[in-house]
XYZ file of C-alpha atoms in Angstrom:
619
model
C -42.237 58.725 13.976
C -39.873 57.670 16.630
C -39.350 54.033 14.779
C -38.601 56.079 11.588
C -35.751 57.892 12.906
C -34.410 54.930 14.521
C -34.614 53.136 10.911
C -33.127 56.559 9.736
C -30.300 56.506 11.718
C -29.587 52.745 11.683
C -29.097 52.904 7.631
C -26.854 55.709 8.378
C -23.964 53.659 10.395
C -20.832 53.869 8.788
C -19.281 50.970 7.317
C -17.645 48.885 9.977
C -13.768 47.384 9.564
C -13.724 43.527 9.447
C -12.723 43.231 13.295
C -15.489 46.152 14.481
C -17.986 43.864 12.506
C -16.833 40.833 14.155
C -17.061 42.178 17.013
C -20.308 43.927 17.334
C -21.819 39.653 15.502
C -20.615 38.808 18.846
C -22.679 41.314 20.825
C -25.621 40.765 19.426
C -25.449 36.436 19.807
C -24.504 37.247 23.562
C -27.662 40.005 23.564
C -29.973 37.377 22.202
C -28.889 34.720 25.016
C -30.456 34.561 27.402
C -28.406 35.043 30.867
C -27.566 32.531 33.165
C -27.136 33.932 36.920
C -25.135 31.701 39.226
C -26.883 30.515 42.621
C -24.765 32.482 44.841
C -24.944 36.397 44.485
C -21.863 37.900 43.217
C -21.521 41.297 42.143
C -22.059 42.247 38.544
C -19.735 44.032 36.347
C -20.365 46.250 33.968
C -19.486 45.597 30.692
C -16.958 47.295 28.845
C -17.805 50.005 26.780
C -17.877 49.144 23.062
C -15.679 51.601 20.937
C -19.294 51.947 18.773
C -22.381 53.415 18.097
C -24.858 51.331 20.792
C -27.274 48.674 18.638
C -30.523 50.531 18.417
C -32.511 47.056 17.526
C -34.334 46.033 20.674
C -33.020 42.817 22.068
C -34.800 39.520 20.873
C -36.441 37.235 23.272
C -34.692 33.776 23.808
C -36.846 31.842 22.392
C -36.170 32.900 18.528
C -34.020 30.783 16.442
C -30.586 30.562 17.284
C -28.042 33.173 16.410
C -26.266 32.630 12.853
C -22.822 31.104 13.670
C -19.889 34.219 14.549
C -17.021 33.700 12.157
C -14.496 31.795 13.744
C -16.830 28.522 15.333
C -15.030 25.255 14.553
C -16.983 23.742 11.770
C -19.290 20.459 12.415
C -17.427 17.685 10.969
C -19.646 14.915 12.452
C -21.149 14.313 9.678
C -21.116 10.228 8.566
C -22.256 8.000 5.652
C -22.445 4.158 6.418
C -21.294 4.640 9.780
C -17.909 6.799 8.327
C -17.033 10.134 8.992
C -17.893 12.527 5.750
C -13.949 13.638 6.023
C -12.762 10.040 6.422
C -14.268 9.078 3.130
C -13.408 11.996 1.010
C -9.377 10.975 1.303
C -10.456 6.944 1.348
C -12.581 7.202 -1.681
C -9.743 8.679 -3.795
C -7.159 7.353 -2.319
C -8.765 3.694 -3.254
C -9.769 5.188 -7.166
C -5.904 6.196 -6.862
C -4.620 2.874 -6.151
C -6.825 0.817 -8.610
C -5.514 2.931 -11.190
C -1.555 2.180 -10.043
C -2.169 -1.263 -9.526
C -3.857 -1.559 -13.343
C -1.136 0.418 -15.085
C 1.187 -1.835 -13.262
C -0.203 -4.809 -14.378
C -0.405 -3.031 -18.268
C 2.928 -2.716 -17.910
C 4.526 -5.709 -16.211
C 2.886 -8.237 -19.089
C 4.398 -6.185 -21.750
C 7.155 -5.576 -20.728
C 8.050 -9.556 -20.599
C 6.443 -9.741 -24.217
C 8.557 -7.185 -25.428
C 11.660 -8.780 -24.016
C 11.163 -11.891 -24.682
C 9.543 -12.470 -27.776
C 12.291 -9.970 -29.504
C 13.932 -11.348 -32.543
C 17.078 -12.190 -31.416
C 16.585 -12.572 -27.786
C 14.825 -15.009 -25.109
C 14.074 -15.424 -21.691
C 17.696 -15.870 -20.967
C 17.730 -12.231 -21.223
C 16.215 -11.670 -17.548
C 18.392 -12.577 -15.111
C 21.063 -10.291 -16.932
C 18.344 -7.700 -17.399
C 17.456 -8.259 -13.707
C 20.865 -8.431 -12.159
C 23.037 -5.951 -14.825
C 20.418 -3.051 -15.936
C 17.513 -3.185 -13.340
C 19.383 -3.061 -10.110
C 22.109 -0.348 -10.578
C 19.173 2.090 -12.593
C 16.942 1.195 -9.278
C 20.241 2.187 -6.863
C 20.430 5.734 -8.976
C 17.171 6.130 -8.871
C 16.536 6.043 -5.150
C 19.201 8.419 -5.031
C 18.492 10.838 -6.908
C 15.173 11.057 -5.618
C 16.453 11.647 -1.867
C 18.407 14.139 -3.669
C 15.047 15.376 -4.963
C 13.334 15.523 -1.791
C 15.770 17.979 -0.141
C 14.876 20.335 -2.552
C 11.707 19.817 -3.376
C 8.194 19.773 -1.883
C 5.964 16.864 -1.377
C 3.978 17.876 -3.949
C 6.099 19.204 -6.462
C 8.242 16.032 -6.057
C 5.747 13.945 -6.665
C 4.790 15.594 -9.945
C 8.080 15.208 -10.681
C 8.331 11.481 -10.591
C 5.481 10.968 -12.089
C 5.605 12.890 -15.270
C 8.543 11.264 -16.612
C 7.142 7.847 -16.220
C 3.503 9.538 -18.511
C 5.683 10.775 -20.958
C 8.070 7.632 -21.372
C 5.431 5.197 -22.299
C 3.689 7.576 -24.409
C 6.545 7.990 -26.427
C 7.409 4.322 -26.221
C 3.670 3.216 -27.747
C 4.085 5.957 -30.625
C 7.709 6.452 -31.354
C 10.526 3.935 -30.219
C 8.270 1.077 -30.386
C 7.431 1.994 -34.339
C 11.103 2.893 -35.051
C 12.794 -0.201 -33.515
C 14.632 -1.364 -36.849
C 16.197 2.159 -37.283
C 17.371 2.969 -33.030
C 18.412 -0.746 -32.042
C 22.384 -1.847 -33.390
C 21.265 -5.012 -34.983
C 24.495 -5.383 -36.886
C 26.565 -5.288 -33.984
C 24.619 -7.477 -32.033
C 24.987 -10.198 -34.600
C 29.125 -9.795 -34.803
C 29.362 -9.628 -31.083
C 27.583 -12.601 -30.816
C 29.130 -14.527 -33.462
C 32.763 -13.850 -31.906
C 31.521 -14.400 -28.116
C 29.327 -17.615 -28.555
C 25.729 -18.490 -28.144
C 26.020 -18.692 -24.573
C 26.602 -14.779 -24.511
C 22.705 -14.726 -25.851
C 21.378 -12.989 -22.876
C 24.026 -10.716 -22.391
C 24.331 -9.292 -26.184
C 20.235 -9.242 -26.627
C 20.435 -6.365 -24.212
C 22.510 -4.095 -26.310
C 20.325 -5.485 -29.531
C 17.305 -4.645 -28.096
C 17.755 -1.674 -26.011
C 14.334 0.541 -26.236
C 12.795 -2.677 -25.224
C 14.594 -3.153 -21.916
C 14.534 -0.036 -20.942
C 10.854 -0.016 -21.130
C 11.319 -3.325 -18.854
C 13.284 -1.140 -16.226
C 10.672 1.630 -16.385
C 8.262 -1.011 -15.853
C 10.051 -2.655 -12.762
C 10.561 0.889 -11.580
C 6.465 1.750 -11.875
C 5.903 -0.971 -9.359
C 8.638 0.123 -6.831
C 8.459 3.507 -6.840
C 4.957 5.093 -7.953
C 3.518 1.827 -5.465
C 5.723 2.128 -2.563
C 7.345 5.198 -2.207
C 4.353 7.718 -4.191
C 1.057 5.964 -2.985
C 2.202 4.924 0.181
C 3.712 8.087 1.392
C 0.963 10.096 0.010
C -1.669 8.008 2.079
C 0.696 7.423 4.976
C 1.083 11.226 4.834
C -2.628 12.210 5.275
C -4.394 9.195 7.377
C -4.848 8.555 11.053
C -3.273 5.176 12.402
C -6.860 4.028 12.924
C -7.709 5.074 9.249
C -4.944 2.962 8.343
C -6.242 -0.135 10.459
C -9.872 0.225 8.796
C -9.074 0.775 5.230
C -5.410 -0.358 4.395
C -6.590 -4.096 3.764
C -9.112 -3.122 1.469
C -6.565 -1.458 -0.538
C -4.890 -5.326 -0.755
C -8.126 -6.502 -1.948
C -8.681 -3.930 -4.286
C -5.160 -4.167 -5.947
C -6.503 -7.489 -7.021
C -9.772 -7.264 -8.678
C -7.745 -4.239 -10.589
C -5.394 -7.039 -11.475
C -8.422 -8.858 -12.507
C -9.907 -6.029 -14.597
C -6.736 -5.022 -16.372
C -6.013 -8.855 -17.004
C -8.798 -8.729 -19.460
C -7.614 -5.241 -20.716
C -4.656 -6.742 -21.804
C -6.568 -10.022 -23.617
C -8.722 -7.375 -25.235
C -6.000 -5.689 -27.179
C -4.028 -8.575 -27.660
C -6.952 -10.156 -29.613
C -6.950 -6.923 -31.785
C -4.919 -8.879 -34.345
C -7.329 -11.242 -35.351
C -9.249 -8.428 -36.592
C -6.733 -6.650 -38.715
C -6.000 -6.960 -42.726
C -2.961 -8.823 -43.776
C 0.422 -7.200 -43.329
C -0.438 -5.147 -40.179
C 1.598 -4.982 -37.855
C -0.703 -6.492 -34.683
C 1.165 -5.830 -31.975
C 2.240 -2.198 -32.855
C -1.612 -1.383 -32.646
C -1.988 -3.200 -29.680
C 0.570 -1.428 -27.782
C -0.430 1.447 -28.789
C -3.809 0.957 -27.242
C -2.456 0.062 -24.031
C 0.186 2.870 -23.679
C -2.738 4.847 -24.409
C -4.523 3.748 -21.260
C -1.404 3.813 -19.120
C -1.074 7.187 -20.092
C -4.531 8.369 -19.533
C -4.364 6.864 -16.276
C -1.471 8.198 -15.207
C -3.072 11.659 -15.326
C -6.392 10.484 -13.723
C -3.877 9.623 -11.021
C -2.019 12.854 -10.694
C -5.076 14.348 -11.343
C -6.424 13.197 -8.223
C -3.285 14.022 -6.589
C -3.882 17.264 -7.213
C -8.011 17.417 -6.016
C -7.258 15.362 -3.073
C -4.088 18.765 -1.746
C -6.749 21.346 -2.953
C -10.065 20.373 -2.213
C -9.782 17.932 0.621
C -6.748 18.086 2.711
C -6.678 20.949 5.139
C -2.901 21.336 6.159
C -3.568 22.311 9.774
C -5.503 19.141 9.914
C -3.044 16.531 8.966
C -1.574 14.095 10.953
C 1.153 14.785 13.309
C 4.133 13.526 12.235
C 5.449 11.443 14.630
C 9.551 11.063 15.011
C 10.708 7.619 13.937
C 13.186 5.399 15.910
C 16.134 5.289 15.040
C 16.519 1.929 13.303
C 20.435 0.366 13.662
C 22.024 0.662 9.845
C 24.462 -2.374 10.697
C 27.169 -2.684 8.263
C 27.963 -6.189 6.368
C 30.137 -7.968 8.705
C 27.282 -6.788 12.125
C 24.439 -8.478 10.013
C 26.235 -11.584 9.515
C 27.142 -11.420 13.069
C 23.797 -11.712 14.260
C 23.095 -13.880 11.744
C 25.254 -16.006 12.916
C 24.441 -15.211 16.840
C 20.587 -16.740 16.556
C 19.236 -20.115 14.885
C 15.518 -17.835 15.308
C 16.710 -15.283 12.852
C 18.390 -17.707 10.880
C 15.710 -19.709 10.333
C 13.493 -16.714 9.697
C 16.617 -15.388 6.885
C 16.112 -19.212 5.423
C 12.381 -18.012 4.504
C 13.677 -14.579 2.861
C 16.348 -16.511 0.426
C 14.657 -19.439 -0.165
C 11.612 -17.910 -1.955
C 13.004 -15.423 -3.377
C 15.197 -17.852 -5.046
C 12.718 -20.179 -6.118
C 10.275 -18.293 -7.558
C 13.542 -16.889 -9.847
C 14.119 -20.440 -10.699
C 10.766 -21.848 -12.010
C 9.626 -18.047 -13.337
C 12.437 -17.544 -15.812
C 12.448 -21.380 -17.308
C 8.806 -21.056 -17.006
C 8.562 -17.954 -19.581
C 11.329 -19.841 -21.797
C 8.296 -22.193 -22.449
C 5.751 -19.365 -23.043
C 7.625 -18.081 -25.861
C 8.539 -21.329 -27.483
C 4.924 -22.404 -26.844
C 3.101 -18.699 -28.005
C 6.198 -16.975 -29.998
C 3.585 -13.895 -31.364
C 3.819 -10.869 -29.509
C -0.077 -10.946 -29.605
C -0.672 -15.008 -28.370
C 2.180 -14.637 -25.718
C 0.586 -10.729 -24.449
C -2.913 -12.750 -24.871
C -2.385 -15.357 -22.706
C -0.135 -12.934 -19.939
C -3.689 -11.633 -20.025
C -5.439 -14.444 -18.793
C -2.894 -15.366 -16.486
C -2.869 -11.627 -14.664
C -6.359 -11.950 -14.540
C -6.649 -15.633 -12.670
C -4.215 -14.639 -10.421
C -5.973 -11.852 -8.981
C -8.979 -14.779 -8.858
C -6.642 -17.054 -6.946
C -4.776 -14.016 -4.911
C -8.355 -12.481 -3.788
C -9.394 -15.874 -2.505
C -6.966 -16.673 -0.520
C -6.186 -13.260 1.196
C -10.262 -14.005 2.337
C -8.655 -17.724 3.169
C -5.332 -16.565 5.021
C -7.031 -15.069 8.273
C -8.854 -18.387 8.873
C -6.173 -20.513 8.283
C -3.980 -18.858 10.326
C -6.539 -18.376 13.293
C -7.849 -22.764 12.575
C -4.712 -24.379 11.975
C -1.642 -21.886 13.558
C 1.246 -20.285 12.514
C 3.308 -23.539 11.377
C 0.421 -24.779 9.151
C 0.102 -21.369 7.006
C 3.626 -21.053 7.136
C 4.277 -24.318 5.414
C 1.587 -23.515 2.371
C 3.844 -22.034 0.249
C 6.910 -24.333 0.226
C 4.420 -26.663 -0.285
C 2.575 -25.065 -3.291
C 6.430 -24.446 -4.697
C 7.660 -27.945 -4.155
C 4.448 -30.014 -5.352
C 3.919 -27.709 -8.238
C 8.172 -27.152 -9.159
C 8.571 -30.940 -9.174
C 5.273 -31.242 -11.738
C 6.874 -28.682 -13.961
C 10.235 -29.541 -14.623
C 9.426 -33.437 -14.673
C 7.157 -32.611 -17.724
C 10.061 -30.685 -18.972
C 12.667 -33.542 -18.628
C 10.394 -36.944 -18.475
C 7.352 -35.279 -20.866
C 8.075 -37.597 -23.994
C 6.825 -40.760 -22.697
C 3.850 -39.108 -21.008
C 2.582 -37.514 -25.195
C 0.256 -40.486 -25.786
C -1.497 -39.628 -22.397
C -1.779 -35.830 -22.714
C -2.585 -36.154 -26.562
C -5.705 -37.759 -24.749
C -6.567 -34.302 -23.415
C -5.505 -32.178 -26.387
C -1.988 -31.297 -25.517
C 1.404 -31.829 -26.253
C 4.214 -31.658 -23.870
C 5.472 -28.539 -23.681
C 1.793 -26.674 -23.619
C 1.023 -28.879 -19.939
C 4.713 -27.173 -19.151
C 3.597 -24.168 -20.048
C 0.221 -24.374 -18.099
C 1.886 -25.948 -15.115
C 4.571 -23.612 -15.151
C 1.445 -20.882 -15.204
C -0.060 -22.517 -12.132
C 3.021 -22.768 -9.976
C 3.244 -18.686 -10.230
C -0.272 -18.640 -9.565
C -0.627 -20.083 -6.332
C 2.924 -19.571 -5.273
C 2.311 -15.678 -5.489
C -1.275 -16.253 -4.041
C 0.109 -17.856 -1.128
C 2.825 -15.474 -0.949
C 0.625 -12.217 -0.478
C -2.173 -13.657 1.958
C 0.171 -16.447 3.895
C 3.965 -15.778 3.482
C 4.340 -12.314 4.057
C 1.842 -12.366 7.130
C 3.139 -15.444 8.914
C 6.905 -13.280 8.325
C 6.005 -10.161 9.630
C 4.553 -12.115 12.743
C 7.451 -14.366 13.211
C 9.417 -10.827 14.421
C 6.631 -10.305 17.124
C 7.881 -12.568 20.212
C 11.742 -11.570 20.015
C 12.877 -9.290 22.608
C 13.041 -5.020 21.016
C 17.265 -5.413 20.387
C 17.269 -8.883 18.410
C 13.684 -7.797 16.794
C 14.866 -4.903 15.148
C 18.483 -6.082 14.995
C 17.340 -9.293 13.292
C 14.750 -7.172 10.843
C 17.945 -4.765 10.145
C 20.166 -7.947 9.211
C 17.534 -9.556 6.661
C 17.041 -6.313 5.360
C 21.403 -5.878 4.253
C 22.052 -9.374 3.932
C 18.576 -11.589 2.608
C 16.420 -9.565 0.597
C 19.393 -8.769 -1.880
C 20.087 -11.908 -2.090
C 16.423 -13.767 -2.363
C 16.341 -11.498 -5.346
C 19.232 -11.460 -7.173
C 20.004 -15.163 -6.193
C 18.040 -17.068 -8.330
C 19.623 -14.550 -11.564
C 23.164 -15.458 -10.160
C 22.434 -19.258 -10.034
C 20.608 -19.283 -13.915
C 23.621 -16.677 -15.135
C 26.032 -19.254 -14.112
C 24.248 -22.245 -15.571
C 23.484 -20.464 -19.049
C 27.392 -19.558 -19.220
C 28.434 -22.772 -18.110
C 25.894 -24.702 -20.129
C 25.226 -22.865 -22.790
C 21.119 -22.210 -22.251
C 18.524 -22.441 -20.125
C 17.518 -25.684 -22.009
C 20.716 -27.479 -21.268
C 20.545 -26.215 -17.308
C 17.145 -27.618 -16.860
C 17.865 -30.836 -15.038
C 20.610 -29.136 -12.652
C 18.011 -25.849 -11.661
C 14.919 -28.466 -10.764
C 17.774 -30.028 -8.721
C 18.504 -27.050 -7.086
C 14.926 -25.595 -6.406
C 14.576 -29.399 -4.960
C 16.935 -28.379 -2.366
C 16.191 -25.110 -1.522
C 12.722 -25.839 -1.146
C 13.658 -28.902 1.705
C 15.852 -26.189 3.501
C 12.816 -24.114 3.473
C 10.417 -26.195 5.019
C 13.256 -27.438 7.270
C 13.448 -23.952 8.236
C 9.872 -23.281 8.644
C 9.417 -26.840 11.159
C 12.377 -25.557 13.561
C 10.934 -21.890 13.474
C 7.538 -23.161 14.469
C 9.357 -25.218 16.895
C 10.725 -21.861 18.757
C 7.927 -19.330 17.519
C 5.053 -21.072 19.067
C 6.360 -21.533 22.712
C 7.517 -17.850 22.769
C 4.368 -16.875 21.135
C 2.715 -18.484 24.230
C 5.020 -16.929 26.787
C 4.077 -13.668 24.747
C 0.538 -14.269 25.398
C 0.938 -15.299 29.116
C 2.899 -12.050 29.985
C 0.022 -9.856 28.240
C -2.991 -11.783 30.291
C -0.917 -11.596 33.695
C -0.558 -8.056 33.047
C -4.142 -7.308 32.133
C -4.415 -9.359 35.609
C -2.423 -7.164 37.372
C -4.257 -3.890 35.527
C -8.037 -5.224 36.688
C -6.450 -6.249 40.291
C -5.245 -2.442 40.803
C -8.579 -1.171 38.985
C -10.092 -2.914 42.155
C -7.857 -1.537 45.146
C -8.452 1.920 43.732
C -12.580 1.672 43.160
C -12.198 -0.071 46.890
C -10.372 3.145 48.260
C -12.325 5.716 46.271
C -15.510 3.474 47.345
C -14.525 4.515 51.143
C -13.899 8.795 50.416
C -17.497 8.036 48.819
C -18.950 6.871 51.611
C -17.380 9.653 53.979
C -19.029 12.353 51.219
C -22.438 10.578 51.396
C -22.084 10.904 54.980
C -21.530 14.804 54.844
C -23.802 15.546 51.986
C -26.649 13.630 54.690
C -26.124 15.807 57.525
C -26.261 18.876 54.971
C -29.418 17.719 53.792
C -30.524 17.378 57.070
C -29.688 21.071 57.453
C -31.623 21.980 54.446
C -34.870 20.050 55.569
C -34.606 21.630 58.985
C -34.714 24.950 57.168
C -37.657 23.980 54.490
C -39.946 22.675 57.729
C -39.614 26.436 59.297
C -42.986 28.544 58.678
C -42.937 29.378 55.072
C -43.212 33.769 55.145
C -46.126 35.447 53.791
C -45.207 38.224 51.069
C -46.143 41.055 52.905
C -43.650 39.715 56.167
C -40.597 38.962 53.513
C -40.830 42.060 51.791
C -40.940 43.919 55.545
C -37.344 41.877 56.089
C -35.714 42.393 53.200
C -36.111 46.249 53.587
């Protein structure tokens, strides 16, 4: 009877407000815990009285299951999967699926657009270094600003949907309406009378107005690579990792940007080899492009649609990284990076590096592709074999990123620094000799099936093979550590100074030096002889450079490495002195906590009471 009123009245409590509720969870987990009393006696309190009707359910004993959680408890996120943490992997595992699907668009992209360009009617590879130097640079410039204009304004995520759209929608369009209405948007016409009354040496120049669709699909392209790469995926991930996230994972990313370039390497071949298949009178390539603008787009929103998942699902904002305030870095003017410059043979040397491969690779790359298109002149062959050679250089690029950390620890910093040069010299001198000496050498190659022109062509396709191999797992490591033994002023002074003066120049150098030669010699054919003599020199400065930075980087790479074990020295010598002095406060504690025990056992040895004599004293 009595339980029934008590069930009675419990199913008649009034609902409870959120915060009563709460409250009255957490009176019931501290009812069902059992309580702790401390050693000495202290007086109890009572406990506040509750603003409620008292819990009528009897208290449970301790030993039931533990008390569901109180809203509120920090949630368990210890939770791993090959030795990972579960929250670790849910931003790694898209941000990886992310990058694989940048990195294979990219590659999509950066083979066509060199098809397009070059294989135009009406235009050649002498297009580039105007392309590079005239359209590419000042779009890249306007660009940059406008997006810092768009990131005052705009949130992170709303600005990167922003960039990213227009880039989906331009190469959709491309594949299915300016490609397929070329003859009707590009000024053929005019084209043709400007270059009649300028000269053939004007080519270049005059095949960018004739063929405009086509490079601005080559800036878009150029513009994929530098700004959805760097500035989108790397602030993204940058923006929601830990620096030891970044230590574990980012050189996986590296690895995995190759086998995409592997993978989309045969994408490419695929569609190019559509052709074959196709009736007379089709139009091939249009097909082809179509396929692959197709992908580019559908990947594009597979990557903003991870974008998206990654902010909703898996990013907790109160969780992110702290944002850390960045130094400062010096933005020296002209004239102060020439200055220091000028001030250090270390940096110097190190600036050599910078110019000289960005220089060569121009060189060889642009002659090279001259080559391609009189060797393959279809849109399909030349896209075909782009295919093949994306995919062997993520092959070559993939081995010797595993290669790079052994050379470097085996043979040094001087050794792994002179691969490249190397690779450009040995394989630079093969190429253009077979371009100016190849006629006497035809009986010898007609021995192995080719002409001429096609060992140029494969050659040319193996210098920018190994060269950009060598540059991702050996050049750009072996510069970045170069900066590590200079002193913090002329470190980041010196880095400041490359940044103004070199890396604007390594690239748009080697357009400069084939502008002038075209102009002055009326084609790239006609230069030949005076750019392999050129690349001959600039490759002997670089490896002059690289000896006399080994020269100075290895002994203050040593001193480096002597300061860092004297210190650890120093660290384990003062560890000592202070275990030493604690060691003697230990001994002084033993010391008292004896004669306390001694107190205790005194006490335990006195005649233990009988109940009836202990009950008589405590009343």
């Amino acid at each position: 009877m009595e339980s029934g009123l008590i069930a009675s009245h419990r199913l008649r409590l009034p609902a409870l407000p959120s915060a009563a509720h709460a409250h009255l969870l957490r009176h019931r987990r501290l009812v069902a815990t059992p309580l702790r009393l401390p050693t000495t006696p202290t007086p109890l309190r009572q406990p506040a009285a509750l603003p409620l009707r008292p819990c009528l359910r009897p208290p449970r004993a301790a030993s039931v299951a533990s008390p569901a959680p109180v809203p509120g408890d920090a949630p368990d996120n210890s939770r791993k999967f090959l030795g990972v943490d579960a929250l670790t992997l849910k931003k790694i595992v898209p941000l990886g699926l992310m990058f694989f699907c940048i990195l294979f668009n990219y590659t999509i992209l950066r083979d066509t657009k060199d098809v397009l360009v070059v294989t135009a009617k009406g235009s050649s590879a002498e297009i580039i270094p105007f392309l590079k130097t005239w359209v590419n640079l000042p779009m890249a410039i306007g660009f940059m600003l406008l997006y810092s204009k768009l990131a005052d304004v705009l949130s992170k995520e709303a600005l990167f949907y922003t960039v990213i759209f227009p880039f989906i929608a331009f190469f959709g369009v491309f594949g299915y309406v300016l490609y397929p209405m070329r003859d009707a948007i590009h000024p053929t016409a005019l084209a043709d009378r400007l270059l009649a009354s300028l000269g053939p040496s004007f080519l270049g120049p005059v095949a960018i107005l004739r063929v405009w669709s086509f490079c601005l699909f080559y800036v878009m392209a150029e513009l994929w690579g530098s700004v959805v790469i760097s500035v989108l995926f790397w602030g993204f991930a940058n923006q929601i990792t830990t620096v030891e996230e970044a230590k574990e994972f980012y050189p996986l990313f590296g690895l995995g940007a190759n086998v995409a370039l592997i993978f989309s390497g045969r994408t490419v071949k695929y569609f190019s080899n559509m052709r074959q298949n196709l009736g007379p009178g089709v139009d091939g390539w249009a097909i082809s492009l179509k396929g692959m603008m197709s992908i580019v787009v559908v990947l594009g929103f597979v990557i903003a649609g991870i974008y998206w998942g990654v902010n909703k699902y898996v990013i907790d904002k109160t969780s992110l990284p702290v944002e850390r305030k960045k130094k400062n870095k010096p933005k020296l003017s002209m004239g102060e990076s020439l200055k220091v410059l000028v001030s250090s043979q270390y940096v110097r040397d190190l600036a050599t590096l910078v110019v000289a491969y960005g220089i060569s690779i121009n060189l060889v790359e642009v002659t090279w592709k001259s080559k391609l298109k009189a060797q393959f002149p279809s849109p399909n062959e030349y896209s075909s074999f782009m295919g093949d050679f994306s995919t062997a250089t993520g092959i070559a690029t993939f081995t010797m990123m595993l290669l790079g950390r052994l050379i470097l620890r085996k043979f040094g910093w001087g050794v792994a620094a002179t691969i490249t040069p190397a690779v450009l010299l040995v394989t630079g001198v093969g190429f253009f000799s077979l371009l100016l000496f190849g006629e006497p050498l035809t009986p010898l190659l007609a021995t192995f099936g080719m002409t001429p022109l096609l060992a140029a062509v494969f050659v040319g396709a193996l210098q920018n093979i190994f060269s950009k191999s060598a540059k991702y797992s050996l050049f750009d490591p072996c510069k970045e550590m170069a900066y590590i033994p200079l002193d913090e002023d002329m470190k980041v002074k010196g880095k400041a100074a490359i940044d103004v003066v070199c890396n604007p120049l390594g690239k748009s150098g080697g357009a400069l030096i084939q502008q002038f030669m075209i102009l002055s010699f009326g084609s790239l054919a006609n230069s030949t002889p005076y750019l392999g003599g050129i690349l001959l020199v600039i490759v002997i400065a670089w490896l002059g450079a690289v000896r006399s930075l080994d020269s100075q980087f290895s002994p203050l790479a040593k001193q480096d490495l002597e300061r860092e074990q004297q210190l650890k020295a120093e660290v384990v010598e003062t560890t000592a002195q202070v275990v030493g002095t604690g060691n003697g406060s230990l001994q002084e504690n033993v010391a008292s906590q004896s004669s306390t025990n001694g107190t205790v056992i005194k006490q335990s040895q006195e005649p233990e009471i009988t109940a009836p004599e202990k009950s008589g004293k405590q009343s």
